[in-house]
Amino acid sequence: AQTVTQSQPEMSVQEAETVTLSCTYDTSESDYYLFWYKQPPSRQMILVIRQEAYKQQNATENRFSVNFQKAAKSFSLKISDSQLGDAAMYFCAYRSGETSGSRLTFGEGTQLTVNP
Amino acid sequence: EAGVTQSPTHLIKTRGQQATLRCSPISGHTSVYWYQQALGLGLQFLLWYDEGEERNRGNFPPRFSGRQFPNYSSELNVNALELEDSALYLCASSQGPSGRAYRMEETQYFGPGTRLLVL
């Protein structure tokens, strides 16, 4: 079974600064997808960024980028120019690519605080 | 484009009652997933429906069940409610099963959730 670990329960960053959230995973599969979702106080899960394991190039979405290290099974999220609206719980998630309709396996989450 | 919608936003029940939660997927999505987010237990997969069929279920007892309608909307039913069923229930939708090359399109998009409180 796959597992996802987020070792930082809480992180804080100053507005306009950069912060990196860590995520490691364990799998024996070679075909999979990785995601970062954010959950603000409204509780709705919002997709931030996604990465295919087959792609060497790190995904980027505006101020959000990932550092995908496949051999190390690491998938960190970097948020640049942090904004107050980035404050949320961030979840790293894994999905198998071996079969369709695979469930998401989530990490425990990292609560990000953005200080003005 | 409308996102995933869920109703009700909040639901209060007493132990032993039944709860029904509803989810409407993004237009064009045929797959619906249900997750439970309980305090201290994280996010756990409950059920996956596609084309009206239950395709997979997580490690939950049979009193958690559901169905998917021809318009791809879905219901989650929880029978014989227990106190520990109190949680946020999240529904997600995605495009249906596809070939390996297109599986990124099965990315799951979430609704706002239903908060169930069992007293």
PDB file of C-alpha atoms in Angstrom:
ATOM      1  CA  ALA A   1       0.000   0.000   0.000  1.00  0.00           C
ATOM      2  CA  GLN A   2       1.116   3.495  -0.713  1.00  0.00           C
ATOM      3  CA  THR A   3       1.767   5.975   2.064  1.00  0.00           C
ATOM      4  CA  VAL A   4       2.237   9.737   2.045  1.00  0.00           C
ATOM      5  CA  THR A   5       4.046  11.587   4.819  1.00  0.00           C
ATOM      6  CA  GLN A   6       4.089  15.272   5.563  1.00  0.00           C
ATOM      7  CA  SER A   7       6.538  15.830   8.379  1.00  0.00           C
ATOM      8  CA  GLN A   8       5.698  19.487   9.028  1.00  0.00           C
ATOM      9  CA  PRO A   9       2.358  19.824  10.862  1.00  0.00           C
ATOM     10  CA  GLU A  10       2.706  23.628  10.832  1.00  0.00           C
ATOM     11  CA  MET A  11       4.680  26.191   8.872  1.00  0.00           C
ATOM     12  CA  SER A  12       4.671  29.962   8.816  1.00  0.00           C
ATOM     13  CA  VAL A  13       5.939  32.503   6.314  1.00  0.00           C
ATOM     14  CA  GLN A  14       6.049  36.267   6.012  1.00  0.00           C
ATOM     15  CA  GLU A  15       3.973  37.833   3.300  1.00  0.00           C
ATOM     16  CA  ALA A  16       5.968  38.116   0.033  1.00  0.00           C
ATOM     17  CA  GLU A  17       8.515  35.528   1.198  1.00  0.00           C
ATOM     18  CA  THR A  18       9.030  31.988  -0.086  1.00  0.00           C
ATOM     19  CA  VAL A  19       8.131  28.815   1.762  1.00  0.00           C
ATOM     20  CA  THR A  20       8.656  25.129   0.977  1.00  0.00           C
ATOM     21  CA  LEU A  21       6.356  22.364   2.207  1.00  0.00           C
ATOM     22  CA  SER A  22       7.743  18.831   2.338  1.00  0.00           C
ATOM     23  CA  CYS A  23       6.165  15.578   1.266  1.00  0.00           C
ATOM     24  CA  THR A  24       7.552  12.076   0.942  1.00  0.00           C
ATOM     25  CA  TYR A  25       5.773   8.983  -0.287  1.00  0.00           C
ATOM     26  CA  ASP A  26       6.322   5.301  -0.464  1.00  0.00           C
ATOM     27  CA  THR A  27       5.320   3.178  -3.430  1.00  0.00           C
ATOM     28  CA  SER A  28       6.532   0.252  -5.478  1.00  0.00           C
ATOM     29  CA  GLU A  29       4.731   1.512  -8.571  1.00  0.00           C
ATOM     30  CA  SER A  30       6.394   3.320 -11.438  1.00  0.00           C
ATOM     31  CA  ASP A  31       3.256   4.913 -12.856  1.00  0.00           C
ATOM     32  CA  TYR A  32       1.610   7.400 -10.535  1.00  0.00           C
ATOM     33  CA  TYR A  33       0.534  10.996 -10.044  1.00  0.00           C
ATOM     34  CA  LEU A  34       1.200  13.424  -7.241  1.00  0.00           C
ATOM     35  CA  PHE A  35      -0.910  16.374  -6.186  1.00  0.00           C
ATOM     36  CA  TRP A  36      -0.960  19.267  -3.797  1.00  0.00           C
ATOM     37  CA  TYR A  37      -4.359  20.407  -2.589  1.00  0.00           C
ATOM     38  CA  LYS A  38      -5.083  23.340  -0.304  1.00  0.00           C
ATOM     39  CA  GLN A  39      -7.942  23.469   2.165  1.00  0.00           C
ATOM     40  CA  PRO A  40      -8.697  26.988   3.406  1.00  0.00           C
ATOM     41  CA  PRO A  41     -10.983  27.639   6.375  1.00  0.00           C
ATOM     42  CA  SER A  42     -13.965  27.226   4.040  1.00  0.00           C
ATOM     43  CA  ARG A  43     -12.934  23.515   3.992  1.00  0.00           C
ATOM     44  CA  GLN A  44     -13.182  23.143   0.220  1.00  0.00           C
ATOM     45  CA  MET A  45     -10.247  21.197  -1.229  1.00  0.00           C
ATOM     46  CA  ILE A  46      -8.672  23.142  -4.068  1.00  0.00           C
ATOM     47  CA  LEU A  47      -6.197  21.641  -6.515  1.00  0.00           C
ATOM     48  CA  VAL A  48      -2.944  23.579  -6.449  1.00  0.00           C
ATOM     49  CA  ILE A  49      -0.625  21.611  -8.707  1.00  0.00           C
ATOM     50  CA  ARG A  50      -0.135  18.122 -10.130  1.00  0.00           C
ATOM     51  CA  GLN A  51       2.778  16.068 -11.406  1.00  0.00           C
ATOM     52  CA  GLU A  52       3.070  12.919 -13.490  1.00  0.00           C
ATOM     53  CA  ALA A  53       5.766  10.548 -12.308  1.00  0.00           C
ATOM     54  CA  TYR A  54       6.886   9.990 -15.883  1.00  0.00           C
ATOM     55  CA  LYS A  55       7.707  13.638 -16.387  1.00  0.00           C
ATOM     56  CA  GLN A  56      11.144  14.735 -15.267  1.00  0.00           C
ATOM     57  CA  GLN A  57      10.255  18.404 -15.522  1.00  0.00           C
ATOM     58  CA  ASN A  58       8.903  19.913 -12.350  1.00  0.00           C
ATOM     59  CA  ALA A  59       5.381  21.289 -12.598  1.00  0.00           C
ATOM     60  CA  THR A  60       4.779  25.017 -12.180  1.00  0.00           C
ATOM     61  CA  GLU A  61       1.556  26.978 -11.732  1.00  0.00           C
ATOM     62  CA  ASN A  62       2.179  30.694 -11.340  1.00  0.00           C
ATOM     63  CA  ARG A  63       3.674  31.190  -7.848  1.00  0.00           C
ATOM     64  CA  PHE A  64       3.510  27.479  -7.051  1.00  0.00           C
ATOM     65  CA  SER A  65       6.148  25.000  -8.126  1.00  0.00           C
ATOM     66  CA  VAL A  66       7.237  21.546  -7.083  1.00  0.00           C
ATOM     67  CA  ASN A  67      10.558  19.826  -6.607  1.00  0.00           C
ATOM     68  CA  PHE A  68       9.925  16.238  -7.679  1.00  0.00           C
ATOM     69  CA  GLN A  69      12.723  13.855  -6.773  1.00  0.00           C
ATOM     70  CA  LYS A  70      11.530  10.449  -7.993  1.00  0.00           C
ATOM     71  CA  ALA A  71      14.447   8.413  -6.699  1.00  0.00           C
ATOM     72  CA  ALA A  72      14.149   9.969  -3.263  1.00  0.00           C
ATOM     73  CA  LYS A  73      10.325   9.735  -3.410  1.00  0.00           C
ATOM     74  CA  SER A  74      10.057  13.367  -2.466  1.00  0.00           C
ATOM     75  CA  PHE A  75       7.539  15.929  -3.727  1.00  0.00           C
ATOM     76  CA  SER A  76       7.906  19.354  -2.102  1.00  0.00           C
ATOM     77  CA  LEU A  77       5.814  22.435  -2.833  1.00  0.00           C
ATOM     78  CA  LYS A  78       7.384  25.871  -3.110  1.00  0.00           C
ATOM     79  CA  ILE A  79       5.197  28.932  -2.750  1.00  0.00           C
ATOM     80  CA  SER A  80       6.836  32.131  -3.926  1.00  0.00           C
ATOM     81  CA  ASP A  81       5.755  35.660  -3.055  1.00  0.00           C
ATOM     82  CA  SER A  82       3.404  34.317  -0.364  1.00  0.00           C
ATOM     83  CA  GLN A  83       0.079  36.060  -0.033  1.00  0.00           C
ATOM     84  CA  LEU A  84      -2.394  36.205   2.843  1.00  0.00           C
ATOM     85  CA  GLY A  85      -4.800  34.129   0.767  1.00  0.00           C
ATOM     86  CA  ASP A  86      -2.295  31.278   0.705  1.00  0.00           C
ATOM     87  CA  ALA A  87      -2.994  30.567   4.363  1.00  0.00           C
ATOM     88  CA  ALA A  88      -4.571  27.115   4.466  1.00  0.00           C
ATOM     89  CA  MET A  89      -4.004  23.456   5.227  1.00  0.00           C
ATOM     90  CA  TYR A  90      -1.982  21.898   2.417  1.00  0.00           C
ATOM     91  CA  PHE A  91      -2.313  18.217   1.593  1.00  0.00           C
ATOM     92  CA  CYS A  92       0.039  16.152  -0.517  1.00  0.00           C
ATOM     93  CA  ALA A  93      -1.721  13.295  -2.299  1.00  0.00           C
ATOM     94  CA  TYR A  94      -0.759  10.225  -4.318  1.00  0.00           C
ATOM     95  CA  ARG A  95      -2.758   8.441  -6.987  1.00  0.00           C
ATOM     96  CA  SER A  96      -1.782   5.271  -8.737  1.00  0.00           C
ATOM     97  CA  GLY A  97      -1.554   5.356 -12.513  1.00  0.00           C
ATOM     98  CA  GLU A  98      -1.595   1.574 -12.797  1.00  0.00           C
ATOM     99  CA  THR A  99      -5.386   1.424 -12.926  1.00  0.00           C
ATOM    100  CA  SER A 100      -8.194   3.821 -13.608  1.00  0.00           C
ATOM    101  CA  GLY A 101     -10.250   5.384 -10.869  1.00  0.00           C
ATOM    102  CA  SER A 102      -7.601   5.059  -8.254  1.00  0.00           C
ATOM    103  CA  ARG A 103      -8.266   6.648  -4.925  1.00  0.00           C
ATOM    104  CA  LEU A 104      -6.239   9.538  -3.607  1.00  0.00           C
ATOM    105  CA  THR A 105      -4.010   8.762  -0.638  1.00  0.00           C
ATOM    106  CA  PHE A 106      -3.414  11.875   1.420  1.00  0.00           C
ATOM    107  CA  GLY A 107      -0.719  12.969   3.801  1.00  0.00           C
ATOM    108  CA  GLU A 108      -1.542  14.353   7.222  1.00  0.00           C
ATOM    109  CA  GLY A 109      -1.445  17.950   6.043  1.00  0.00           C
ATOM    110  CA  THR A 110       0.636  21.051   6.795  1.00  0.00           C
ATOM    111  CA  GLN A 111      -1.059  24.099   8.249  1.00  0.00           C
ATOM    112  CA  LEU A 112       0.449  27.189   6.599  1.00  0.00           C
ATOM    113  CA  THR A 113       0.195  30.575   8.300  1.00  0.00           C
ATOM    114  CA  VAL A 114       1.045  33.723   6.355  1.00  0.00           C
ATOM    115  CA  ASN A 115       2.075  36.664   8.526  1.00  0.00           C
ATOM    116  CA  PRO A 116       1.498  40.215   7.266  1.00  0.00           C
TER     117      PRO A 116
ATOM    118  CA  GLU B   1     -18.137  26.155 -15.610  1.00  0.00           C
ATOM    119  CA  ALA B   2     -19.871  25.069 -12.420  1.00  0.00           C
ATOM    120  CA  GLY B   3     -17.821  23.075  -9.966  1.00  0.00           C
ATOM    121  CA  VAL B   4     -18.778  20.119  -7.836  1.00  0.00           C
ATOM    122  CA  THR B   5     -21.737  20.895  -5.603  1.00  0.00           C
ATOM    123  CA  GLN B   6     -22.810  19.172  -2.407  1.00  0.00           C
ATOM    124  CA  SER B   7     -25.877  19.380  -0.232  1.00  0.00           C
ATOM    125  CA  PRO B   8     -26.658  19.982   2.494  1.00  0.00           C
ATOM    126  CA  THR B   9     -23.763  22.034   3.825  1.00  0.00           C
ATOM    127  CA  HIS B  10     -24.500  20.933   7.374  1.00  0.00           C
ATOM    128  CA  LEU B  11     -26.467  17.996   8.741  1.00  0.00           C
ATOM    129  CA  ILE B  12     -27.277  17.194  12.348  1.00  0.00           C
ATOM    130  CA  LYS B  13     -28.535  13.725  13.242  1.00  0.00           C
ATOM    131  CA  THR B  14     -28.848  11.598  16.315  1.00  0.00           C
ATOM    132  CA  ARG B  15     -27.237   8.238  16.879  1.00  0.00           C
ATOM    133  CA  GLY B  16     -29.039   5.435  15.077  1.00  0.00           C
ATOM    134  CA  GLN B  17     -30.599   7.642  12.413  1.00  0.00           C
ATOM    135  CA  GLN B  18     -29.787   7.620   8.706  1.00  0.00           C
ATOM    136  CA  ALA B  19     -28.064  10.436   6.814  1.00  0.00           C
ATOM    137  CA  THR B  20     -28.225  11.138   3.090  1.00  0.00           C
ATOM    138  CA  LEU B  21     -25.647  13.362   1.449  1.00  0.00           C
ATOM    139  CA  ARG B  22     -25.800  14.500  -2.172  1.00  0.00           C
ATOM    140  CA  CYS B  23     -23.225  15.415  -4.786  1.00  0.00           C
ATOM    141  CA  SER B  24     -23.417  16.795  -8.315  1.00  0.00           C
ATOM    142  CA  PRO B  25     -20.258  16.419 -10.410  1.00  0.00           C
ATOM    143  CA  ILE B  26     -18.707  18.821 -12.852  1.00  0.00           C
ATOM    144  CA  SER B  27     -20.453  18.672 -16.209  1.00  0.00           C
ATOM    145  CA  GLY B  28     -18.828  16.012 -18.359  1.00  0.00           C
ATOM    146  CA  HIS B  29     -17.453  14.041 -15.416  1.00  0.00           C
ATOM    147  CA  THR B  30     -18.802  10.545 -14.940  1.00  0.00           C
ATOM    148  CA  SER B  31     -16.827   9.491 -11.867  1.00  0.00           C
ATOM    149  CA  VAL B  32     -17.738  10.478  -8.323  1.00  0.00           C
ATOM    150  CA  TYR B  33     -15.607   9.775  -5.270  1.00  0.00           C
ATOM    151  CA  TRP B  34     -16.528  10.122  -1.598  1.00  0.00           C
ATOM    152  CA  TYR B  35     -14.020  10.838   1.166  1.00  0.00           C
ATOM    153  CA  GLN B  36     -14.403  11.200   4.916  1.00  0.00           C
ATOM    154  CA  GLN B  37     -12.371  13.785   6.822  1.00  0.00           C
ATOM    155  CA  ALA B  38     -12.751  13.038  10.494  1.00  0.00           C
ATOM    156  CA  LEU B  39     -10.866  14.836  13.218  1.00  0.00           C
ATOM    157  CA  GLY B  40      -7.650  13.019  13.949  1.00  0.00           C
ATOM    158  CA  LEU B  41      -8.125  10.482  11.162  1.00  0.00           C
ATOM    159  CA  GLY B  42      -7.238  12.521   8.111  1.00  0.00           C
ATOM    160  CA  LEU B  43      -8.808  12.063   4.707  1.00  0.00           C
ATOM    161  CA  GLN B  44      -9.991   8.561   3.961  1.00  0.00           C
ATOM    162  CA  PHE B  45     -11.432   7.162   0.748  1.00  0.00           C
ATOM    163  CA  LEU B  46     -14.967   5.859   1.035  1.00  0.00           C
ATOM    164  CA  LEU B  47     -16.441   5.005  -2.364  1.00  0.00           C
ATOM    165  CA  TRP B  48     -15.983   5.422  -6.107  1.00  0.00           C
ATOM    166  CA  TYR B  49     -18.873   5.409  -8.582  1.00  0.00           C
ATOM    167  CA  ASP B  50     -18.710   5.522 -12.329  1.00  0.00           C
ATOM    168  CA  GLU B  51     -21.440   5.092 -14.929  1.00  0.00           C
ATOM    169  CA  GLY B  52     -23.927   4.171 -12.233  1.00  0.00           C
ATOM    170  CA  GLU B  53     -21.835   1.389 -10.730  1.00  0.00           C
ATOM    171  CA  GLU B  54     -19.889   1.139  -7.497  1.00  0.00           C
ATOM    172  CA  ARG B  55     -16.326   0.520  -8.675  1.00  0.00           C
ATOM    173  CA  ASN B  56     -14.365   0.515  -5.457  1.00  0.00           C
ATOM    174  CA  ARG B  57     -14.828   1.091  -1.756  1.00  0.00           C
ATOM    175  CA  GLY B  58     -12.530   1.876   1.104  1.00  0.00           C
ATOM    176  CA  ASN B  59     -12.266   0.206   4.468  1.00  0.00           C
ATOM    177  CA  PHE B  60     -15.662   1.222   5.791  1.00  0.00           C
ATOM    178  CA  PRO B  61     -18.548  -0.922   7.067  1.00  0.00           C
ATOM    179  CA  PRO B  62     -21.517  -1.750   4.824  1.00  0.00           C
ATOM    180  CA  ARG B  63     -23.707   0.829   6.532  1.00  0.00           C
ATOM    181  CA  PHE B  64     -21.858   3.314   4.343  1.00  0.00           C
ATOM    182  CA  SER B  65     -23.410   2.962   0.917  1.00  0.00           C
ATOM    183  CA  GLY B  66     -24.503   5.050  -1.984  1.00  0.00           C
ATOM    184  CA  ARG B  67     -25.569   5.192  -5.537  1.00  0.00           C
ATOM    185  CA  GLN B  68     -25.049   7.122  -8.721  1.00  0.00           C
ATOM    186  CA  PHE B  69     -27.889   8.332 -10.871  1.00  0.00           C
ATOM    187  CA  PRO B  70     -28.135   8.460 -14.683  1.00  0.00           C
ATOM    188  CA  ASN B  71     -27.185  12.155 -14.602  1.00  0.00           C
ATOM    189  CA  TYR B  72     -24.001  11.115 -12.695  1.00  0.00           C
ATOM    190  CA  SER B  73     -25.026  12.796  -9.460  1.00  0.00           C
ATOM    191  CA  SER B  74     -24.512  10.673  -6.394  1.00  0.00           C
ATOM    192  CA  GLU B  75     -25.885  10.014  -2.930  1.00  0.00           C
ATOM    193  CA  LEU B  76     -23.991   8.787   0.089  1.00  0.00           C
ATOM    194  CA  ASN B  77     -26.114   7.051   2.697  1.00  0.00           C
ATOM    195  CA  VAL B  78     -24.935   6.345   6.197  1.00  0.00           C
ATOM    196  CA  ASN B  79     -27.216   4.051   8.177  1.00  0.00           C
ATOM    197  CA  ALA B  80     -27.310   3.440  11.917  1.00  0.00           C
ATOM    198  CA  LEU B  81     -25.284   6.558  12.607  1.00  0.00           C
ATOM    199  CA  GLU B  82     -22.605   6.394  15.276  1.00  0.00           C
ATOM    200  CA  LEU B  83     -20.966   9.279  17.104  1.00  0.00           C
ATOM    201  CA  GLU B  84     -17.685   8.634  15.280  1.00  0.00           C
ATOM    202  CA  ASP B  85     -19.377   9.230  11.925  1.00  0.00           C
ATOM    203  CA  SER B  86     -19.224  12.931  12.711  1.00  0.00           C
ATOM    204  CA  ALA B  87     -16.967  14.326  10.010  1.00  0.00           C
ATOM    205  CA  LEU B  88     -16.675  16.424   6.897  1.00  0.00           C
ATOM    206  CA  TYR B  89     -17.733  14.367   3.874  1.00  0.00           C
ATOM    207  CA  LEU B  90     -16.108  15.450   0.646  1.00  0.00           C
ATOM    208  CA  CYS B  91     -17.248  14.522  -2.816  1.00  0.00           C
ATOM    209  CA  ALA B  92     -14.939  14.725  -5.811  1.00  0.00           C
ATOM    210  CA  SER B  93     -15.543  14.191  -9.489  1.00  0.00           C
ATOM    211  CA  SER B  94     -13.320  13.343 -12.418  1.00  0.00           C
ATOM    212  CA  GLN B  95     -13.492  12.191 -15.973  1.00  0.00           C
ATOM    213  CA  GLY B  96     -14.221   8.516 -16.265  1.00  0.00           C
ATOM    214  CA  PRO B  97     -11.760   5.642 -16.593  1.00  0.00           C
ATOM    215  CA  SER B  98      -9.434   5.978 -19.540  1.00  0.00           C
ATOM    216  CA  GLY B  99      -6.377   4.547 -21.136  1.00  0.00           C
ATOM    217  CA  ARG B 100      -3.061   4.899 -19.390  1.00  0.00           C
ATOM    218  CA  ALA B 101      -1.991   7.838 -21.553  1.00  0.00           C
ATOM    219  CA  TYR B 102      -4.964   9.904 -20.435  1.00  0.00           C
ATOM    220  CA  ARG B 103      -5.053   9.163 -16.748  1.00  0.00           C
ATOM    221  CA  MET B 104      -3.971  12.676 -15.791  1.00  0.00           C
ATOM    222  CA  GLU B 105      -7.448  13.643 -16.967  1.00  0.00           C
ATOM    223  CA  GLU B 106      -8.806  11.610 -14.063  1.00  0.00           C
ATOM    224  CA  THR B 107      -7.705  14.397 -11.711  1.00  0.00           C
ATOM    225  CA  GLN B 108     -10.247  14.722  -8.928  1.00  0.00           C
ATOM    226  CA  TYR B 109     -11.914  18.050  -8.194  1.00  0.00           C
ATOM    227  CA  PHE B 110     -13.658  18.505  -4.878  1.00  0.00           C
ATOM    228  CA  GLY B 111     -16.911  20.001  -3.694  1.00  0.00           C
ATOM    229  CA  PRO B 112     -17.323  22.171  -0.599  1.00  0.00           C
ATOM    230  CA  GLY B 113     -18.264  19.234   1.610  1.00  0.00           C
ATOM    231  CA  THR B 114     -21.084  18.324   3.968  1.00  0.00           C
ATOM    232  CA  ARG B 115     -20.400  18.560   7.662  1.00  0.00           C
ATOM    233  CA  LEU B 116     -22.227  15.789   9.485  1.00  0.00           C
ATOM    234  CA  LEU B 117     -22.673  15.994  13.225  1.00  0.00           C
ATOM    235  CA  VAL B 118     -24.038  12.974  15.082  1.00  0.00           C
ATOM    236  CA  LEU B 119     -25.360  13.649  18.557  1.00  0.00           C
TER     237      LEU B 119
END
